[in-house]
Amino acid sequence: MKAVSRLTSGPSSDALSDGARRAAPPPPPALPRHGTARAVALYLAVSAVGFAVLLLVSRHLGRGPEVLLYRWDSGNYLHIAKRGYPGEIPYGPDGEPKFSRLAFFPLVPGLIRSVRLVTGLSLAWSGVVVSWTGAAVAAAGVFRLVRAVGGRPGAGYACVALWACSPYAFALWVPYSEGVFSAALIWALVAILARRWLTAAALCVVAGTVRPSATVLVGTVVLAAGWELVQRRGGRRAWVALLTAPLGLLGSWLYLGSKVGRVDGWFEAERAWGQSFDFGAGTVQVLKGMLLYRHAGRIGDLRSAAVIAVVVLGAIGVLALARDRKVPWQLVVAVAGAWVLMVGTPGSPLSKPRFMLPFLPVLLLLAARPLARAPLGVRVCLYGGGAVVSGWYAAGLLVLFEGSP
């Protein structure tokens, strides 16, 4: 009550630091269910346009759905769902580990296998069902997140639609892990803002079985719950969140290590993918090569602009969010942590925009609010045109370009 009286007493509120203002975000407003349902429907409509364009362009390029849905990471998840994990890590003549499916976390293959058993669909289309279901749940969470930080419903719809037609949204349509991870991440952030610590911890555990980038969410939950305890709030539930948030990651690492009989099995397999943290040295070299056009003339150069944009605009976005007092500090920490992890790991440089996809809705808060005030016709053209371009670009990423997107 003392904190409330200070905020309402007038002059004393000016003495509050920016950190204190961010420490206690307002409770999320009550939402009519139809608002969330509309957001999910909007997401599905925009994504359906993009996915249809992807299938049409891929067919024109001579790749049918069954081929397309097995490309890159999709093929690895589907292979694991069908045959399980390898029993050993392959090594090359130089003693270095070769690429292994042991690097992929277990929840998504397990969900794909379960959907196939229940529905009788093929593995590929079972993977599509998993991705679309996860992404739809995430879209509902995006709308809820925007409302939780004080945004109007129009801003929530805009944020959902922009995320649905973003350049790397294809990862939400095919059997990748981004859809399921986004659902756990976004709803965990909603729970953090609402101080629902047990829910936040549970979702963090789920995220830890989907992708190693859950380390960012673990850090966010630990910091948020720890701050509550420092402020002598949260009680036992904050302690539980603090202690249980890392369990999903730890369990995944131990489970994957058990497949090859060594505790550090996942870390050893991950060496082949070049994902060890090097504080950005490798990313700097990649950006230098892109900026100097060292590979000019290759069709894959089209992706260089996306990589440069996500690194530069991501940094600018984090700074803008940090200066926006309407955005709780917990969201800034999550996006900043994702950006640092993306830049600090050199492996798969052309996948960096996809790495940021689950965190993109937080950055889109900056654009969603002004866009919500644009005329309806402008927004329809933007979302529809964006979906078409996203589907067209996805065909290039999955079918034409060299290297994993």
mmCIF file of C-alpha atoms in Angstrom:
data_model
loop_
_atom_site.group_PDB
_atom_site.id
_atom_site.type_symbol
_atom_site.label_atom_id
_atom_site.label_comp_id
_atom_site.label_asym_id
_atom_site.label_seq_id
_atom_site.Cartn_x
_atom_site.Cartn_y
_atom_site.Cartn_z
ATOM 1 C CA MET A 1 0.000 0.000 0.000
ATOM 2 C CA LYS A 2 2.891 2.354 0.654
ATOM 3 C CA ALA A 3 4.104 1.888 -2.908
ATOM 4 C CA VAL A 4 0.624 2.708 -4.227
ATOM 5 C CA SER A 5 0.379 5.838 -2.092
ATOM 6 C CA ARG A 6 3.716 7.070 -3.412
ATOM 7 C CA LEU A 7 2.619 6.605 -7.003
ATOM 8 C CA THR A 8 -0.573 8.555 -6.399
ATOM 9 C CA SER A 9 0.809 11.289 -4.167
ATOM 10 C CA GLY A 10 2.090 13.526 -6.963
ATOM 11 C CA PRO A 11 5.589 15.033 -6.555
ATOM 12 C CA SER A 12 7.054 12.001 -4.794
ATOM 13 C CA SER A 13 6.501 9.874 -7.914
ATOM 14 C CA ASP A 14 9.131 11.881 -9.778
ATOM 15 C CA ALA A 15 11.712 10.634 -7.314
ATOM 16 C CA LEU A 16 11.211 7.047 -8.283
ATOM 17 C CA SER A 17 13.992 5.559 -10.340
ATOM 18 C CA ASP A 18 13.314 3.976 -13.691
ATOM 19 C CA GLY A 19 14.259 0.612 -12.218
ATOM 20 C CA ALA A 20 11.691 0.995 -9.449
ATOM 21 C CA ARG A 21 8.984 1.878 -11.937
ATOM 22 C CA ARG A 22 9.782 -1.231 -13.970
ATOM 23 C CA ALA A 23 9.920 -3.456 -10.902
ATOM 24 C CA ALA A 24 6.170 -3.715 -10.463
ATOM 25 C CA PRO A 25 4.271 -3.904 -13.767
ATOM 26 C CA PRO A 26 0.531 -3.362 -13.477
ATOM 27 C CA PRO A 27 -1.638 -6.479 -13.298
ATOM 28 C CA PRO A 28 -2.911 -7.570 -16.717
ATOM 29 C CA PRO A 29 -6.387 -6.245 -17.509
ATOM 30 C CA ALA A 30 -9.293 -8.628 -17.709
ATOM 31 C CA LEU A 31 -9.766 -9.836 -21.268
ATOM 32 C CA PRO A 32 -12.856 -10.979 -23.088
ATOM 33 C CA ARG A 33 -12.227 -14.393 -24.580
ATOM 34 C CA HIS A 34 -13.309 -13.303 -28.023
ATOM 35 C CA GLY A 35 -10.345 -10.898 -28.178
ATOM 36 C CA THR A 36 -7.864 -13.736 -27.808
ATOM 37 C CA ALA A 37 -9.865 -15.884 -30.233
ATOM 38 C CA ARG A 38 -9.758 -13.110 -32.824
ATOM 39 C CA ALA A 39 -6.013 -12.837 -32.407
ATOM 40 C CA VAL A 40 -5.596 -16.567 -33.006
ATOM 41 C CA ALA A 41 -7.909 -16.420 -36.036
ATOM 42 C CA LEU A 42 -5.900 -13.510 -37.436
ATOM 43 C CA TYR A 43 -2.667 -15.426 -36.937
ATOM 44 C CA LEU A 44 -4.052 -18.519 -38.666
ATOM 45 C CA ALA A 45 -5.385 -16.486 -41.605
ATOM 46 C CA VAL A 46 -2.103 -14.663 -42.226
ATOM 47 C CA SER A 47 -0.077 -17.851 -41.781
ATOM 48 C CA ALA A 48 -2.364 -19.800 -44.110
ATOM 49 C CA VAL A 49 -1.651 -17.293 -46.892
ATOM 50 C CA GLY A 50 2.087 -17.575 -46.352
ATOM 51 C CA PHE A 51 2.039 -21.371 -46.140
ATOM 52 C CA ALA A 52 -0.068 -21.621 -49.305
ATOM 53 C CA VAL A 53 2.417 -19.433 -51.174
ATOM 54 C CA LEU A 54 5.268 -21.586 -49.869
ATOM 55 C CA LEU A 55 3.610 -24.771 -51.133
ATOM 56 C CA LEU A 56 2.743 -23.238 -54.519
ATOM 57 C CA VAL A 57 6.223 -21.843 -55.159
ATOM 58 C CA SER A 58 7.851 -25.069 -53.988
ATOM 59 C CA ARG A 59 5.633 -27.069 -56.324
ATOM 60 C CA HIS A 60 6.646 -24.766 -59.159
ATOM 61 C CA LEU A 61 10.270 -25.540 -58.258
ATOM 62 C CA GLY A 62 9.557 -29.269 -58.424
ATOM 63 C CA ARG A 63 9.392 -29.971 -54.682
ATOM 64 C CA GLY A 64 6.214 -31.537 -53.332
ATOM 65 C CA PRO A 65 5.016 -31.182 -49.728
ATOM 66 C CA GLU A 66 6.515 -34.461 -48.531
ATOM 67 C CA VAL A 67 9.944 -33.342 -49.771
ATOM 68 C CA LEU A 68 9.572 -29.797 -48.513
ATOM 69 C CA LEU A 69 8.516 -30.876 -45.021
ATOM 70 C CA TYR A 70 11.656 -32.976 -44.597
ATOM 71 C CA ARG A 71 14.103 -30.156 -45.324
ATOM 72 C CA TRP A 72 16.813 -29.176 -42.847
ATOM 73 C CA ASP A 73 15.757 -29.271 -39.176
ATOM 74 C CA SER A 74 12.391 -30.756 -40.095
ATOM 75 C CA GLY A 75 14.108 -33.873 -41.388
ATOM 76 C CA ASN A 76 16.092 -34.246 -38.172
ATOM 77 C CA TYR A 77 13.033 -33.951 -35.932
ATOM 78 C CA LEU A 78 11.040 -36.361 -38.099
ATOM 79 C CA HIS A 79 13.903 -38.861 -38.183
ATOM 80 C CA ILE A 80 14.138 -38.779 -34.385
ATOM 81 C CA ALA A 81 10.369 -39.177 -34.100
ATOM 82 C CA LYS A 82 10.563 -42.283 -36.281
ATOM 83 C CA ARG A 83 13.788 -43.968 -35.196
ATOM 84 C CA GLY A 84 14.899 -42.294 -31.981
ATOM 85 C CA TYR A 85 18.301 -40.865 -31.117
ATOM 86 C CA PRO A 86 21.661 -42.306 -32.195
ATOM 87 C CA GLY A 87 23.547 -44.465 -29.727
ATOM 88 C CA GLU A 88 26.919 -42.860 -30.373
ATOM 89 C CA ILE A 89 28.527 -39.636 -31.547
ATOM 90 C CA PRO A 90 30.308 -39.966 -34.910
ATOM 91 C CA TYR A 91 33.832 -38.596 -35.213
ATOM 92 C CA GLY A 92 35.901 -37.579 -38.208
ATOM 93 C CA PRO A 93 39.535 -38.499 -38.956
ATOM 94 C CA ASP A 94 40.646 -35.355 -37.128
ATOM 95 C CA GLY A 95 38.991 -36.497 -33.934
ATOM 96 C CA GLU A 96 36.308 -33.809 -34.068
ATOM 97 C CA PRO A 97 32.626 -34.774 -33.726
ATOM 98 C CA LYS A 98 30.495 -34.879 -36.879
ATOM 99 C CA PHE A 99 26.944 -33.573 -37.142
ATOM 100 C CA SER A 100 24.602 -35.627 -34.960
ATOM 101 C CA ARG A 101 20.873 -35.549 -34.264
ATOM 102 C CA LEU A 102 21.761 -35.785 -30.593
ATOM 103 C CA ALA A 103 21.884 -31.978 -30.657
ATOM 104 C CA PHE A 104 18.070 -31.762 -31.014
ATOM 105 C CA PHE A 105 15.985 -31.613 -27.844
ATOM 106 C CA PRO A 106 13.375 -34.340 -27.196
ATOM 107 C CA LEU A 107 9.935 -32.762 -26.701
ATOM 108 C CA VAL A 108 9.088 -31.912 -30.325
ATOM 109 C CA PRO A 109 9.910 -35.410 -31.689
ATOM 110 C CA GLY A 110 7.859 -36.858 -28.856
ATOM 111 C CA LEU A 111 4.876 -34.656 -29.718
ATOM 112 C CA ILE A 112 5.150 -35.542 -33.408
ATOM 113 C CA ARG A 113 5.166 -39.242 -32.579
ATOM 114 C CA SER A 114 2.146 -38.802 -30.300
ATOM 115 C CA VAL A 115 0.132 -36.890 -32.916
ATOM 116 C CA ARG A 116 0.875 -39.589 -35.467
ATOM 117 C CA LEU A 117 -0.326 -42.323 -33.123
ATOM 118 C CA VAL A 118 -3.538 -40.447 -32.308
ATOM 119 C CA THR A 119 -4.442 -39.136 -35.772
ATOM 120 C CA GLY A 120 -2.864 -41.636 -38.154
ATOM 121 C CA LEU A 121 -1.307 -38.800 -40.153
ATOM 122 C CA SER A 122 2.102 -39.178 -41.731
ATOM 123 C CA LEU A 123 5.066 -38.050 -39.670
ATOM 124 C CA ALA A 124 5.527 -34.942 -41.823
ATOM 125 C CA TRP A 125 1.938 -33.724 -41.448
ATOM 126 C CA SER A 126 1.942 -34.673 -37.771
ATOM 127 C CA GLY A 127 4.890 -32.310 -37.444
ATOM 128 C CA VAL A 128 2.888 -29.604 -39.206
ATOM 129 C CA VAL A 129 0.033 -30.103 -36.731
ATOM 130 C CA VAL A 130 2.457 -29.760 -33.799
ATOM 131 C CA SER A 131 4.000 -26.578 -35.203
ATOM 132 C CA TRP A 132 0.684 -24.927 -36.065
ATOM 133 C CA THR A 133 -0.853 -25.824 -32.724
ATOM 134 C CA GLY A 134 2.138 -24.456 -30.823
ATOM 135 C CA ALA A 135 2.200 -21.283 -32.912
ATOM 136 C CA ALA A 136 -1.544 -20.706 -32.419
ATOM 137 C CA VAL A 137 -1.123 -21.039 -28.654
ATOM 138 C CA ALA A 138 1.813 -18.640 -28.885
ATOM 139 C CA ALA A 139 -0.286 -16.144 -30.871
ATOM 140 C CA ALA A 140 -2.855 -16.128 -28.070
ATOM 141 C CA GLY A 141 0.007 -15.452 -25.676
ATOM 142 C CA VAL A 142 1.322 -12.596 -27.817
ATOM 143 C CA PHE A 143 -2.060 -10.880 -27.673
ATOM 144 C CA ARG A 144 -2.186 -11.448 -23.919
ATOM 145 C CA LEU A 145 1.345 -10.083 -23.506
ATOM 146 C CA VAL A 146 0.547 -6.868 -25.367
ATOM 147 C CA ARG A 147 -2.521 -6.344 -23.216
ATOM 148 C CA ALA A 148 -0.503 -7.112 -20.078
ATOM 149 C CA VAL A 149 1.815 -4.170 -20.761
ATOM 150 C CA GLY A 150 -1.108 -1.809 -21.291
ATOM 151 C CA GLY A 151 -1.537 -2.097 -25.054
ATOM 152 C CA ARG A 152 -4.979 -1.821 -26.607
ATOM 153 C CA PRO A 153 -6.549 -4.772 -28.429
ATOM 154 C CA GLY A 154 -5.626 -3.235 -31.787
ATOM 155 C CA ALA A 155 -1.968 -3.257 -30.798
ATOM 156 C CA GLY A 156 -2.292 -6.903 -29.803
ATOM 157 C CA TYR A 157 -3.769 -7.827 -33.191
ATOM 158 C CA ALA A 158 -1.043 -5.862 -34.981
ATOM 159 C CA CYS A 159 1.711 -7.599 -33.024
ATOM 160 C CA VAL A 160 0.251 -11.034 -33.798
ATOM 161 C CA ALA A 161 -0.152 -10.277 -37.512
ATOM 162 C CA LEU A 162 3.349 -8.823 -37.882
ATOM 163 C CA TRP A 163 4.820 -11.885 -36.212
ATOM 164 C CA ALA A 164 2.794 -14.167 -38.508
ATOM 165 C CA CYS A 165 4.147 -12.533 -41.674
ATOM 166 C CA SER A 166 7.724 -11.933 -40.527
ATOM 167 C CA PRO A 167 10.430 -13.140 -42.961
ATOM 168 C CA TYR A 168 11.309 -16.305 -41.035
ATOM 169 C CA ALA A 169 7.771 -17.253 -40.013
ATOM 170 C CA PHE A 170 8.130 -20.439 -42.087
ATOM 171 C CA ALA A 171 9.621 -22.060 -38.959
ATOM 172 C CA LEU A 172 6.133 -21.852 -37.430
ATOM 173 C CA TRP A 173 4.574 -23.713 -40.383
ATOM 174 C CA VAL A 174 6.861 -26.725 -40.900
ATOM 175 C CA PRO A 175 8.089 -29.361 -38.380
ATOM 176 C CA TYR A 176 10.550 -27.076 -36.597
ATOM 177 C CA SER A 177 10.658 -26.429 -32.835
ATOM 178 C CA GLU A 178 9.974 -22.668 -32.944
ATOM 179 C CA GLY A 179 6.186 -22.978 -32.661
ATOM 180 C CA VAL A 180 6.234 -25.072 -29.484
ATOM 181 C CA PHE A 181 9.080 -23.055 -27.980
ATOM 182 C CA SER A 182 7.306 -19.764 -28.720
ATOM 183 C CA ALA A 183 4.192 -20.985 -26.912
ATOM 184 C CA ALA A 184 6.135 -21.864 -23.760
ATOM 185 C CA LEU A 185 8.246 -18.694 -23.917
ATOM 186 C CA ILE A 186 5.474 -16.155 -24.496
ATOM 187 C CA TRP A 187 3.111 -17.592 -21.907
ATOM 188 C CA ALA A 188 5.983 -17.830 -19.404
ATOM 189 C CA LEU A 189 6.610 -14.103 -19.906
ATOM 190 C CA VAL A 190 2.900 -13.432 -19.356
ATOM 191 C CA ALA A 191 3.071 -15.460 -16.135
ATOM 192 C CA ILE A 192 6.169 -13.559 -14.976
ATOM 193 C CA LEU A 193 4.423 -10.213 -15.407
ATOM 194 C CA ALA A 194 1.412 -11.541 -13.484
ATOM 195 C CA ARG A 195 3.736 -12.936 -10.778
ATOM 196 C CA ARG A 196 2.362 -16.422 -11.273
ATOM 197 C CA TRP A 197 5.637 -18.033 -10.321
ATOM 198 C CA LEU A 198 4.610 -21.676 -10.401
ATOM 199 C CA THR A 199 3.135 -21.271 -13.886
ATOM 200 C CA ALA A 200 6.236 -19.415 -15.074
ATOM 201 C CA ALA A 201 8.498 -22.130 -13.691
ATOM 202 C CA ALA A 202 6.432 -24.936 -15.222
ATOM 203 C CA LEU A 203 6.492 -23.309 -18.651
ATOM 204 C CA CYS A 204 10.212 -22.702 -18.277
ATOM 205 C CA VAL A 205 10.696 -26.419 -17.627
ATOM 206 C CA VAL A 206 8.690 -27.195 -20.782
ATOM 207 C CA ALA A 207 10.773 -24.727 -22.822
ATOM 208 C CA GLY A 208 13.901 -26.452 -21.547
ATOM 209 C CA THR A 209 12.833 -29.671 -23.250
ATOM 210 C CA VAL A 210 12.351 -27.929 -26.620
ATOM 211 C CA ARG A 211 15.396 -25.770 -27.350
ATOM 212 C CA PRO A 212 18.712 -24.927 -25.653
ATOM 213 C CA SER A 213 17.870 -21.230 -26.065
ATOM 214 C CA ALA A 214 15.594 -21.794 -23.060
ATOM 215 C CA THR A 215 18.661 -20.682 -21.108
ATOM 216 C CA VAL A 216 17.460 -17.127 -21.789
ATOM 217 C CA LEU A 217 14.065 -17.855 -20.270
ATOM 218 C CA VAL A 218 15.642 -19.620 -17.310
ATOM 219 C CA GLY A 219 17.772 -16.557 -16.647
ATOM 220 C CA THR A 220 14.745 -14.277 -16.920
ATOM 221 C CA VAL A 221 12.667 -16.352 -14.488
ATOM 222 C CA VAL A 222 15.543 -16.609 -12.007
ATOM 223 C CA LEU A 223 16.194 -12.857 -12.111
ATOM 224 C CA ALA A 224 12.516 -11.955 -11.838
ATOM 225 C CA ALA A 225 11.835 -14.383 -8.985
ATOM 226 C CA GLY A 226 15.078 -13.395 -7.273
ATOM 227 C CA TRP A 227 14.121 -9.716 -7.453
ATOM 228 C CA GLU A 228 10.774 -10.547 -5.867
ATOM 229 C CA LEU A 229 12.568 -12.277 -3.009
ATOM 230 C CA VAL A 230 14.946 -9.345 -2.562
ATOM 231 C CA GLN A 231 11.887 -7.119 -2.296
ATOM 232 C CA ARG A 232 10.485 -9.578 0.251
ATOM 233 C CA ARG A 233 7.628 -10.564 -2.015
ATOM 234 C CA GLY A 234 6.666 -13.756 -3.764
ATOM 235 C CA GLY A 235 7.183 -16.030 -0.781
ATOM 236 C CA ARG A 236 7.586 -19.768 -1.271
ATOM 237 C CA ARG A 237 6.318 -19.724 -4.837
ATOM 238 C CA ALA A 238 9.127 -17.419 -5.945
ATOM 239 C CA TRP A 239 11.599 -19.765 -4.255
ATOM 240 C CA VAL A 240 10.087 -22.742 -6.074
ATOM 241 C CA ALA A 241 10.359 -20.903 -9.408
ATOM 242 C CA LEU A 242 13.956 -19.963 -8.664
ATOM 243 C CA LEU A 243 14.931 -23.558 -7.957
ATOM 244 C CA THR A 244 12.868 -25.435 -10.554
ATOM 245 C CA ALA A 245 13.217 -23.198 -13.644
ATOM 246 C CA PRO A 246 16.451 -24.903 -14.854
ATOM 247 C CA LEU A 247 15.123 -28.468 -14.470
ATOM 248 C CA GLY A 248 13.899 -28.791 -18.066
ATOM 249 C CA LEU A 249 17.291 -27.904 -19.478
ATOM 250 C CA LEU A 250 19.139 -30.106 -17.021
ATOM 251 C CA GLY A 251 16.805 -32.990 -17.710
ATOM 252 C CA SER A 252 17.234 -32.651 -21.478
ATOM 253 C CA TRP A 253 21.009 -32.572 -21.234
ATOM 254 C CA LEU A 254 21.079 -35.636 -18.974
ATOM 255 C CA TYR A 255 18.554 -37.518 -21.115
ATOM 256 C CA LEU A 256 20.484 -36.882 -24.332
ATOM 257 C CA GLY A 257 23.764 -37.679 -22.630
ATOM 258 C CA SER A 258 22.354 -40.998 -21.466
ATOM 259 C CA LYS A 259 21.794 -41.985 -25.098
ATOM 260 C CA VAL A 260 25.554 -42.090 -25.665
ATOM 261 C CA GLY A 261 26.630 -43.001 -22.146
ATOM 262 C CA ARG A 262 28.259 -39.738 -21.115
ATOM 263 C CA VAL A 263 26.985 -36.829 -19.041
ATOM 264 C CA ASP A 264 28.325 -34.220 -21.484
ATOM 265 C CA GLY A 265 26.989 -36.050 -24.541
ATOM 266 C CA TRP A 266 24.833 -33.155 -25.766
ATOM 267 C CA PHE A 267 27.677 -30.655 -25.375
ATOM 268 C CA GLU A 268 30.017 -32.928 -27.267
ATOM 269 C CA ALA A 269 27.499 -33.337 -30.100
ATOM 270 C CA GLU A 270 26.878 -29.595 -30.136
ATOM 271 C CA ARG A 271 30.550 -28.908 -30.896
ATOM 272 C CA ALA A 272 29.961 -30.053 -34.466
ATOM 273 C CA TRP A 273 27.321 -27.358 -34.888
ATOM 274 C CA GLY A 274 29.688 -24.595 -33.778
ATOM 275 C CA GLN A 275 27.405 -23.331 -31.025
ATOM 276 C CA SER A 276 29.998 -22.789 -28.319
ATOM 277 C CA PHE A 277 29.863 -19.286 -26.867
ATOM 278 C CA ASP A 278 32.745 -17.139 -28.163
ATOM 279 C CA PHE A 279 31.527 -13.676 -27.041
ATOM 280 C CA GLY A 280 30.706 -12.649 -30.605
ATOM 281 C CA ALA A 281 34.083 -13.191 -32.286
ATOM 282 C CA GLY A 282 32.657 -15.568 -34.885
ATOM 283 C CA THR A 283 29.638 -13.361 -35.573
ATOM 284 C CA VAL A 284 31.896 -10.370 -36.161
ATOM 285 C CA GLN A 285 33.804 -12.322 -38.814
ATOM 286 C CA VAL A 286 30.562 -13.413 -40.476
ATOM 287 C CA LEU A 287 29.220 -9.851 -40.556
ATOM 288 C CA LYS A 288 32.522 -8.581 -41.902
ATOM 289 C CA GLY A 289 32.348 -11.050 -44.783
ATOM 290 C CA MET A 290 28.763 -10.080 -45.534
ATOM 291 C CA LEU A 291 29.415 -6.349 -45.423
ATOM 292 C CA LEU A 292 32.453 -6.699 -47.714
ATOM 293 C CA TYR A 293 30.547 -8.916 -50.211
ATOM 294 C CA ARG A 294 33.074 -11.721 -49.985
ATOM 295 C CA HIS A 295 30.550 -14.128 -51.497
ATOM 296 C CA ALA A 296 28.968 -11.733 -53.975
ATOM 297 C CA GLY A 297 27.040 -13.378 -56.763
ATOM 298 C CA ARG A 298 25.701 -16.305 -54.731
ATOM 299 C CA ILE A 299 21.942 -16.543 -54.517
ATOM 300 C CA GLY A 300 22.299 -17.073 -50.776
ATOM 301 C CA ASP A 301 23.542 -13.504 -50.432
ATOM 302 C CA LEU A 302 19.888 -12.490 -50.168
ATOM 303 C CA ARG A 303 19.991 -13.777 -46.610
ATOM 304 C CA SER A 304 22.886 -11.537 -45.644
ATOM 305 C CA ALA A 305 20.594 -8.538 -45.388
ATOM 306 C CA ALA A 306 18.343 -10.439 -42.979
ATOM 307 C CA VAL A 307 21.283 -11.457 -40.779
ATOM 308 C CA ILE A 308 22.705 -7.927 -40.673
ATOM 309 C CA ALA A 309 19.255 -6.492 -39.994
ATOM 310 C CA VAL A 310 18.493 -8.836 -37.112
ATOM 311 C CA VAL A 311 21.830 -8.082 -35.429
ATOM 312 C CA VAL A 312 21.714 -4.304 -35.876
ATOM 313 C CA LEU A 313 17.981 -3.730 -35.516
ATOM 314 C CA GLY A 314 17.840 -6.203 -32.641
ATOM 315 C CA ALA A 315 20.366 -4.126 -30.700
ATOM 316 C CA ILE A 316 18.491 -0.920 -31.501
ATOM 317 C CA GLY A 317 15.223 -2.560 -30.483
ATOM 318 C CA VAL A 318 16.619 -3.675 -27.125
ATOM 319 C CA LEU A 319 17.813 -0.135 -26.403
ATOM 320 C CA ALA A 320 14.441 1.309 -27.434
ATOM 321 C CA LEU A 321 12.590 -1.140 -25.188
ATOM 322 C CA ALA A 322 14.904 -0.281 -22.303
ATOM 323 C CA ARG A 323 14.013 3.388 -22.685
ATOM 324 C CA ASP A 324 10.282 2.733 -22.930
ATOM 325 C CA ARG A 325 8.903 2.914 -19.391
ATOM 326 C CA LYS A 326 5.753 1.090 -20.451
ATOM 327 C CA VAL A 327 7.761 -2.070 -21.083
ATOM 328 C CA PRO A 328 8.551 -4.071 -17.907
ATOM 329 C CA TRP A 329 12.222 -4.753 -17.320
ATOM 330 C CA GLN A 330 11.639 -8.521 -17.417
ATOM 331 C CA LEU A 331 10.806 -8.327 -21.142
ATOM 332 C CA VAL A 332 13.885 -6.224 -21.804
ATOM 333 C CA VAL A 333 16.034 -8.815 -20.022
ATOM 334 C CA ALA A 334 14.551 -11.652 -22.090
ATOM 335 C CA VAL A 335 15.136 -9.959 -25.458
ATOM 336 C CA ALA A 336 18.563 -8.660 -24.473
ATOM 337 C CA GLY A 337 19.581 -12.138 -23.345
ATOM 338 C CA ALA A 338 18.380 -13.644 -26.627
ATOM 339 C CA TRP A 339 20.331 -11.048 -28.604
ATOM 340 C CA VAL A 340 23.517 -11.688 -26.607
ATOM 341 C CA LEU A 341 23.176 -15.461 -27.079
ATOM 342 C CA MET A 342 22.514 -15.037 -30.804
ATOM 343 C CA VAL A 343 25.562 -12.814 -31.319
ATOM 344 C CA GLY A 344 27.771 -14.763 -28.925
ATOM 345 C CA THR A 345 27.437 -18.110 -30.727
ATOM 346 C CA PRO A 346 29.037 -18.371 -34.172
ATOM 347 C CA GLY A 347 27.387 -21.541 -35.510
ATOM 348 C CA SER A 348 24.707 -21.479 -38.230
ATOM 349 C CA PRO A 349 25.069 -17.746 -38.963
ATOM 350 C CA LEU A 350 22.283 -17.780 -41.556
ATOM 351 C CA SER A 351 19.885 -19.101 -38.890
ATOM 352 C CA LYS A 352 20.262 -16.090 -36.602
ATOM 353 C CA PRO A 353 16.992 -14.446 -37.724
ATOM 354 C CA ARG A 354 15.168 -17.710 -37.015
ATOM 355 C CA PHE A 355 16.784 -17.883 -33.583
ATOM 356 C CA MET A 356 15.174 -14.541 -32.701
ATOM 357 C CA LEU A 357 11.730 -15.504 -34.057
ATOM 358 C CA PRO A 358 10.227 -16.613 -30.693
ATOM 359 C CA PHE A 359 11.422 -13.370 -29.061
ATOM 360 C CA LEU A 360 10.333 -11.162 -31.961
ATOM 361 C CA PRO A 361 6.863 -10.315 -30.549
ATOM 362 C CA VAL A 362 8.513 -8.388 -27.707
ATOM 363 C CA LEU A 363 10.490 -6.278 -30.182
ATOM 364 C CA LEU A 364 7.350 -5.806 -32.260
ATOM 365 C CA LEU A 365 5.749 -3.974 -29.340
ATOM 366 C CA LEU A 366 7.578 -0.922 -30.673
ATOM 367 C CA ALA A 367 5.798 -1.116 -34.037
ATOM 368 C CA ALA A 368 2.458 -2.606 -33.027
ATOM 369 C CA ARG A 369 1.134 0.378 -31.120
ATOM 370 C CA PRO A 370 1.528 2.957 -33.905
ATOM 371 C CA LEU A 371 0.487 0.446 -36.565
ATOM 372 C CA ALA A 372 -2.772 -0.222 -34.723
ATOM 373 C CA ARG A 373 -3.806 3.362 -35.506
ATOM 374 C CA ALA A 374 -3.311 2.956 -39.260
ATOM 375 C CA PRO A 375 -6.390 2.663 -41.516
ATOM 376 C CA LEU A 376 -7.816 -0.835 -41.868
ATOM 377 C CA GLY A 377 -7.026 -0.989 -45.583
ATOM 378 C CA VAL A 378 -3.367 -0.222 -44.908
ATOM 379 C CA ARG A 379 -3.147 -2.953 -42.322
ATOM 380 C CA VAL A 380 -4.852 -5.526 -44.540
ATOM 381 C CA CYS A 381 -2.466 -4.758 -47.393
ATOM 382 C CA LEU A 382 0.522 -4.889 -45.072
ATOM 383 C CA TYR A 383 -0.388 -8.224 -43.494
ATOM 384 C CA GLY A 384 -1.517 -9.821 -46.754
ATOM 385 C CA GLY A 385 1.466 -8.581 -48.716
ATOM 386 C CA GLY A 386 3.801 -9.554 -45.902
ATOM 387 C CA ALA A 387 2.379 -13.073 -45.854
ATOM 388 C CA VAL A 388 2.898 -13.468 -49.608
ATOM 389 C CA VAL A 389 6.496 -12.228 -49.387
ATOM 390 C CA SER A 390 7.150 -14.400 -46.341
ATOM 391 C CA GLY A 391 5.896 -17.506 -48.177
ATOM 392 C CA TRP A 392 7.920 -16.659 -51.276
ATOM 393 C CA TYR A 393 11.060 -16.079 -49.228
ATOM 394 C CA ALA A 394 10.464 -19.313 -47.309
ATOM 395 C CA ALA A 395 10.555 -21.255 -50.586
ATOM 396 C CA GLY A 396 14.002 -19.850 -51.256
ATOM 397 C CA LEU A 397 15.194 -20.618 -47.743
ATOM 398 C CA LEU A 398 13.931 -24.202 -47.737
ATOM 399 C CA VAL A 399 14.401 -25.198 -51.387
ATOM 400 C CA LEU A 400 16.920 -23.030 -53.235
ATOM 401 C CA PHE A 401 19.499 -21.511 -50.909
ATOM 402 C CA GLU A 402 22.530 -23.397 -49.653
ATOM 403 C CA GLY A 403 22.839 -23.986 -45.944
ATOM 404 C CA SER A 404 20.305 -24.416 -43.167
ATOM 405 C CA PRO A 405 18.013 -21.387 -42.719
#
